[in-house]
Amino acid sequence: MGFVFVTHPFHPLNGQRLEVLYAKRRGADLVFVCSGGFSGQITLPESWTDRGEPPLDRRLSAEGLAAAGTLIRAIEGR
């Protein structure tokens, strides 16, 4: 199945290349079981690898943050 690079920014193996042993479905998501990690095998969601969708290059605007704050306060007020 080849190799994947871990791209999740906070994962301890970020930037490392791991051999894919097999892939499987977990619900609607695809996960890779890879050789490596602390126990000899590690399971990674596709989105945490270079095979997943690239992260959006947009950041939340000030207006979006203000709207999110308003929504949170409204939910907390219930």
PDB file of C-alpha atoms in Angstrom:
ATOM      1  CA  MET A   1       0.000   0.000   0.000  1.00  0.00           C
ATOM      2  CA  GLY A   2       2.994   2.293   0.066  1.00  0.00           C
ATOM      3  CA  PHE A   3       3.824   4.985   2.556  1.00  0.00           C
ATOM      4  CA  VAL A   4       2.161   8.005   4.153  1.00  0.00           C
ATOM      5  CA  PHE A   5       3.578  11.109   5.780  1.00  0.00           C
ATOM      6  CA  VAL A   6       2.025  12.192   9.069  1.00  0.00           C
ATOM      7  CA  THR A   7       0.819  15.772   8.557  1.00  0.00           C
ATOM      8  CA  HIS A   8      -1.234  16.426  11.712  1.00  0.00           C
ATOM      9  CA  PRO A   9       0.602  19.371  13.307  1.00  0.00           C
ATOM     10  CA  PHE A  10       0.324  18.121  16.906  1.00  0.00           C
ATOM     11  CA  HIS A  11       0.937  14.410  16.324  1.00  0.00           C
ATOM     12  CA  PRO A  12       4.223  13.151  17.866  1.00  0.00           C
ATOM     13  CA  LEU A  13       5.128  11.504  14.534  1.00  0.00           C
ATOM     14  CA  ASN A  14       4.460  14.657  12.474  1.00  0.00           C
ATOM     15  CA  GLY A  15       6.685  14.737   9.400  1.00  0.00           C
ATOM     16  CA  GLN A  16       7.598  11.060   9.575  1.00  0.00           C
ATOM     17  CA  ARG A  17       7.075   8.607   6.737  1.00  0.00           C
ATOM     18  CA  LEU A  18       5.313   5.391   7.764  1.00  0.00           C
ATOM     19  CA  GLU A  19       4.707   2.202   5.813  1.00  0.00           C
ATOM     20  CA  VAL A  20       1.013   1.420   5.323  1.00  0.00           C
ATOM     21  CA  LEU A  21       0.249  -2.192   6.265  1.00  0.00           C
ATOM     22  CA  TYR A  22      -3.434  -1.981   5.309  1.00  0.00           C
ATOM     23  CA  ALA A  23      -6.367   0.407   5.188  1.00  0.00           C
ATOM     24  CA  LYS A  24      -9.837  -0.068   6.630  1.00  0.00           C
ATOM     25  CA  ARG A  25     -13.073   1.811   7.080  1.00  0.00           C
ATOM     26  CA  ARG A  26     -14.182   3.148  10.432  1.00  0.00           C
ATOM     27  CA  GLY A  27     -17.695   4.278   9.798  1.00  0.00           C
ATOM     28  CA  ALA A  28     -17.476   6.710   6.894  1.00  0.00           C
ATOM     29  CA  ASP A  29     -13.778   7.408   7.456  1.00  0.00           C
ATOM     30  CA  LEU A  30     -10.725   5.669   6.040  1.00  0.00           C
ATOM     31  CA  VAL A  31      -7.881   4.858   8.443  1.00  0.00           C
ATOM     32  CA  PHE A  32      -4.424   3.498   7.755  1.00  0.00           C
ATOM     33  CA  VAL A  33      -2.757   0.905   9.950  1.00  0.00           C
ATOM     34  CA  CYS A  34       0.932   1.672   9.681  1.00  0.00           C
ATOM     35  CA  SER A  35       4.186   0.157  10.795  1.00  0.00           C
ATOM     36  CA  GLY A  36       5.825   2.273  13.477  1.00  0.00           C
ATOM     37  CA  GLY A  37       4.869   4.150  16.573  1.00  0.00           C
ATOM     38  CA  PHE A  38       5.432   3.137  20.169  1.00  0.00           C
ATOM     39  CA  SER A  39       3.707  -0.248  19.994  1.00  0.00           C
ATOM     40  CA  GLY A  40       4.940  -1.272  16.547  1.00  0.00           C
ATOM     41  CA  GLN A  41       1.697  -0.339  14.768  1.00  0.00           C
ATOM     42  CA  ILE A  42      -0.255   2.868  14.661  1.00  0.00           C
ATOM     43  CA  THR A  43      -3.668   3.688  13.216  1.00  0.00           C
ATOM     44  CA  LEU A  44      -4.021   7.080  11.560  1.00  0.00           C
ATOM     45  CA  PRO A  45      -7.095   8.718  10.058  1.00  0.00           C
ATOM     46  CA  GLU A  46      -6.596   9.575   6.398  1.00  0.00           C
ATOM     47  CA  SER A  47      -7.065  13.279   7.239  1.00  0.00           C
ATOM     48  CA  TRP A  48      -3.922  13.191   9.409  1.00  0.00           C
ATOM     49  CA  THR A  49      -1.765  12.091   6.473  1.00  0.00           C
ATOM     50  CA  ASP A  50      -0.628  13.462   3.149  1.00  0.00           C
ATOM     51  CA  ARG A  51      -3.394  11.421   1.480  1.00  0.00           C
ATOM     52  CA  GLY A  52      -6.119  13.437   3.172  1.00  0.00           C
ATOM     53  CA  GLU A  53      -7.627  16.702   2.056  1.00  0.00           C
ATOM     54  CA  PRO A  54      -5.190  19.616   2.391  1.00  0.00           C
ATOM     55  CA  PRO A  55      -6.071  22.074   5.156  1.00  0.00           C
ATOM     56  CA  LEU A  56      -7.882  25.234   4.130  1.00  0.00           C
ATOM     57  CA  ASP A  57      -5.583  28.192   3.675  1.00  0.00           C
ATOM     58  CA  ARG A  58      -8.269  30.572   4.886  1.00  0.00           C
ATOM     59  CA  ARG A  59      -8.477  31.773   8.435  1.00  0.00           C
ATOM     60  CA  LEU A  60     -11.597  32.879  10.240  1.00  0.00           C
ATOM     61  CA  SER A  61     -12.175  36.610   9.792  1.00  0.00           C
ATOM     62  CA  ALA A  62     -12.780  39.042  12.650  1.00  0.00           C
ATOM     63  CA  GLU A  63     -16.443  39.115  11.650  1.00  0.00           C
ATOM     64  CA  GLY A  64     -16.572  35.302  11.756  1.00  0.00           C
ATOM     65  CA  LEU A  65     -15.014  35.274  15.221  1.00  0.00           C
ATOM     66  CA  ALA A  66     -17.522  37.872  16.434  1.00  0.00           C
ATOM     67  CA  ALA A  67     -20.406  35.811  15.027  1.00  0.00           C
ATOM     68  CA  ALA A  68     -19.040  32.680  16.716  1.00  0.00           C
ATOM     69  CA  GLY A  69     -18.820  34.552  20.023  1.00  0.00           C
ATOM     70  CA  THR A  70     -22.407  35.727  19.664  1.00  0.00           C
ATOM     71  CA  LEU A  71     -23.557  32.192  18.934  1.00  0.00           C
ATOM     72  CA  ILE A  72     -21.681  30.783  21.947  1.00  0.00           C
ATOM     73  CA  ARG A  73     -23.182  33.394  24.270  1.00  0.00           C
ATOM     74  CA  ALA A  74     -26.656  32.642  22.901  1.00  0.00           C
ATOM     75  CA  ILE A  75     -26.194  28.905  23.479  1.00  0.00           C
ATOM     76  CA  GLU A  76     -24.838  29.460  27.005  1.00  0.00           C
ATOM     77  CA  GLY A  77     -27.825  31.679  27.810  1.00  0.00           C
ATOM     78  CA  ARG A  78     -30.309  28.876  27.227  1.00  0.00           C
TER      79      ARG A  78
END
